[in-house]
């Protein structure tokens, strides 16, 4: 699966006409530090993309990327950042809640879980809420390289059983695991 083009389009905090064209939307959801920016870089083979989304001020925005001129990938603000002020945490939760639960948009949703840490309370809450909202959840077991090779299969089995209602894919930007599979799943 080739990436022919990957462009940052804009950051938004509320509805935008771009979300109303007919291209499919894929939303990336995960706590702050779950590796979303790095995943965007590896998935789309362009190191500059995520740098744009890391610009201060954009952390509260949904960053929209256009891939192959056919799909929008939406990088949602990372939740659960312990040092975020109450106002910032409130603003970014509002943006996440608006897009996922109170808008008319119907994205497929990728939730990043840190394979080593396992799902946090916030991860489980958002997964449950997305399911209740009847949106498809796809779990990326990110940073699988952090689990020792001898323990990986067992770790993947435990997490796959925990998320048996969903499709689950082990992924590592560092060791380049799962990249083609994720492209195939979301870009065909
Ligand atoms: P974001 O806050 O979700 O955008 O997370 P970042 O992409 O900025 O990554 C947070 C930290 O995790 C950085 O130190 C990355 O280098 C690291 N990281 C990201 N992906 C991986 C991975 O696949 N494996 C490992 N070991 N570290 C990763």
PDB file of N, CA, C and O and ligand atoms in Angstrom, residues 31-38 54 142-143 145-146 172-174, ligand 1:
ATOM      1  N   UNK A  31      -4.243   8.809  24.680  1.00  0.00           N
ATOM      2  CA  UNK A  31      -3.814   9.773  25.688  1.00  0.00           C
ATOM      3  C   UNK A  31      -2.555  10.474  25.194  1.00  0.00           C
ATOM      4  O   UNK A  31      -1.867   9.984  24.290  1.00  0.00           O
ATOM      5  N   UNK A  32      -2.288  11.607  25.813  1.00  0.00           N
ATOM      6  CA  UNK A  32      -1.091  12.351  25.501  1.00  0.00           C
ATOM      7  C   UNK A  32       0.116  11.434  25.734  1.00  0.00           C
ATOM      8  O   UNK A  32       0.142  10.694  26.714  1.00  0.00           O
ATOM      9  N   UNK A  33       1.071  11.436  24.807  1.00  0.00           N
ATOM     10  CA  UNK A  33       2.260  10.594  24.919  1.00  0.00           C
ATOM     11  C   UNK A  33       2.029   9.145  24.464  1.00  0.00           C
ATOM     12  O   UNK A  33       2.897   8.302  24.619  1.00  0.00           O
ATOM     13  N   UNK A  34       0.854   8.864  23.914  1.00  0.00           N
ATOM     14  CA  UNK A  34       0.593   7.486  23.468  1.00  0.00           C
ATOM     15  C   UNK A  34       1.299   7.190  22.141  1.00  0.00           C
ATOM     16  O   UNK A  34       1.294   6.046  21.690  1.00  0.00           O
ATOM     17  N   UNK A  35       1.877   8.227  21.527  1.00  0.00           N
ATOM     18  CA  UNK A  35       2.632   8.011  20.294  1.00  0.00           C
ATOM     19  C   UNK A  35       1.854   8.334  19.029  1.00  0.00           C
ATOM     20  O   UNK A  35       2.215   7.884  17.938  1.00  0.00           O
ATOM     21  N   UNK A  36       0.800   9.171  19.152  1.00  0.00           N
ATOM     22  CA  UNK A  36      -0.008   9.478  17.966  1.00  0.00           C
ATOM     23  C   UNK A  36       0.793  10.217  16.898  1.00  0.00           C
ATOM     24  O   UNK A  36       0.710   9.892  15.723  1.00  0.00           O
ATOM     25  N   UNK A  37       1.569  11.209  17.330  1.00  0.00           N
ATOM     26  CA  UNK A  37       2.324  11.986  16.339  1.00  0.00           C
ATOM     27  C   UNK A  37       3.333  11.101  15.619  1.00  0.00           C
ATOM     28  O   UNK A  37       3.479  11.175  14.393  1.00  0.00           O
ATOM     29  N   UNK A  38       3.999  10.265  16.379  1.00  0.00           N
ATOM     30  CA  UNK A  38       5.004   9.389  15.785  1.00  0.00           C
ATOM     31  C   UNK A  38       4.337   8.393  14.837  1.00  0.00           C
ATOM     32  O   UNK A  38       4.869   8.089  13.761  1.00  0.00           O
ATOM     33  N   UNK A  54       2.358  19.285  16.422  1.00  0.00           N
ATOM     34  CA  UNK A  54       2.896  19.514  17.777  1.00  0.00           C
ATOM     35  C   UNK A  54       3.095  21.005  18.074  1.00  0.00           C
ATOM     36  O   UNK A  54       3.533  21.363  19.157  1.00  0.00           O
ATOM     37  N   UNK A 142       0.086   0.025  20.684  1.00  0.00           N
ATOM     38  CA  UNK A 142       1.255   0.780  20.238  1.00  0.00           C
ATOM     39  C   UNK A 142       2.478   0.489  21.111  1.00  0.00           C
ATOM     40  O   UNK A 142       2.359  -0.034  22.220  1.00  0.00           O
ATOM     41  N   UNK A 143       3.635   0.836  20.580  1.00  0.00           N
ATOM     42  CA  UNK A 143       4.923   0.688  21.289  1.00  0.00           C
ATOM     43  C   UNK A 143       5.166  -0.751  21.730  1.00  0.00           C
ATOM     44  O   UNK A 143       5.678  -0.998  22.842  1.00  0.00           O
ATOM     45  N   UNK A 145       7.309  -2.649  20.863  1.00  0.00           N
ATOM     46  CA  UNK A 145       8.755  -2.882  21.044  1.00  0.00           C
ATOM     47  C   UNK A 145       9.185  -2.740  22.496  1.00  0.00           C
ATOM     48  O   UNK A 145      10.236  -3.251  22.892  1.00  0.00           O
ATOM     49  N   UNK A 146       8.375  -2.039  23.313  1.00  0.00           N
ATOM     50  CA  UNK A 146       8.750  -1.856  24.720  1.00  0.00           C
ATOM     51  C   UNK A 146       8.580  -3.144  25.531  1.00  0.00           C
ATOM     52  O   UNK A 146       9.099  -3.259  26.640  1.00  0.00           O
ATOM     53  N   UNK A 172       4.472  -0.782  16.188  1.00  0.00           N
ATOM     54  CA  UNK A 172       5.630  -0.073  16.739  1.00  0.00           C
ATOM     55  C   UNK A 172       6.216   0.823  15.665  1.00  0.00           C
ATOM     56  O   UNK A 172       6.619   0.348  14.608  1.00  0.00           O
ATOM     57  N   UNK A 173       6.243   2.115  15.955  1.00  0.00           N
ATOM     58  CA  UNK A 173       6.902   3.047  15.035  1.00  0.00           C
ATOM     59  C   UNK A 173       8.396   2.798  15.079  1.00  0.00           C
ATOM     60  O   UNK A 173       9.088   2.873  14.067  1.00  0.00           O
ATOM     61  N   UNK A 174       8.890   2.460  16.274  1.00  0.00           N
ATOM     62  CA  UNK A 174      10.332   2.282  16.457  1.00  0.00           C
ATOM     63  C   UNK A 174      10.846   1.072  15.675  1.00  0.00           C
ATOM     64  O   UNK A 174      11.859   1.157  14.992  1.00  0.00           O
TER      65      UNK A 174
HETATM   66  P1  LIG B   1       1.722  11.902  21.300  1.00  0.00           P
HETATM   67  O1  LIG B   1       1.752  12.832  22.498  1.00  0.00           O
HETATM   68  O2  LIG B   1       0.632  10.889  21.430  1.00  0.00           O
HETATM   69  O3  LIG B   1       1.703  12.618  19.993  1.00  0.00           O
HETATM   70  O4  LIG B   1       3.080  11.050  21.394  1.00  0.00           O
HETATM   71  P2  LIG B   1       4.468  11.205  20.585  1.00  0.00           P
HETATM   72  O5  LIG B   1       4.343  10.701  19.207  1.00  0.00           O
HETATM   73  O6  LIG B   1       4.999  12.568  20.782  1.00  0.00           O
HETATM   74  O7  LIG B   1       5.356  10.133  21.383  1.00  0.00           O
HETATM   75  C1  LIG B   1       5.526  10.221  22.791  1.00  0.00           C
HETATM   76  C2  LIG B   1       6.825   9.501  23.157  1.00  0.00           C
HETATM   77  O8  LIG B   1       6.709   8.113  22.825  1.00  0.00           O
HETATM   78  C3  LIG B   1       8.048  10.024  22.410  1.00  0.00           C
HETATM   79  O9  LIG B   1       9.133  10.010  23.295  1.00  0.00           O
HETATM   80  C4  LIG B   1       8.242   9.007  21.293  1.00  0.00           C
HETATM   81  O10 LIG B   1       9.582   8.899  20.868  1.00  0.00           O
HETATM   82  C5  LIG B   1       7.782   7.723  21.961  1.00  0.00           C
HETATM   83  N1  LIG B   1       7.269   6.738  20.989  1.00  0.00           N
HETATM   84  C6  LIG B   1       6.377   6.941  19.992  1.00  0.00           C
HETATM   85  N2  LIG B   1       6.155   5.799  19.298  1.00  0.00           N
HETATM   86  C7  LIG B   1       6.933   4.855  19.866  1.00  0.00           C
HETATM   87  C8  LIG B   1       7.157   3.450  19.601  1.00  0.00           C
HETATM   88  O11 LIG B   1       6.601   2.823  18.678  1.00  0.00           O
HETATM   89  N3  LIG B   1       8.018   2.811  20.445  1.00  0.00           N
HETATM   90  C9  LIG B   1       8.658   3.433  21.482  1.00  0.00           C
HETATM   91  N4  LIG B   1       9.461   2.714  22.251  1.00  0.00           N
HETATM   92  N5  LIG B   1       8.476   4.744  21.744  1.00  0.00           N
HETATM   93  C10 LIG B   1       7.632   5.447  20.955  1.00  0.00           C
END
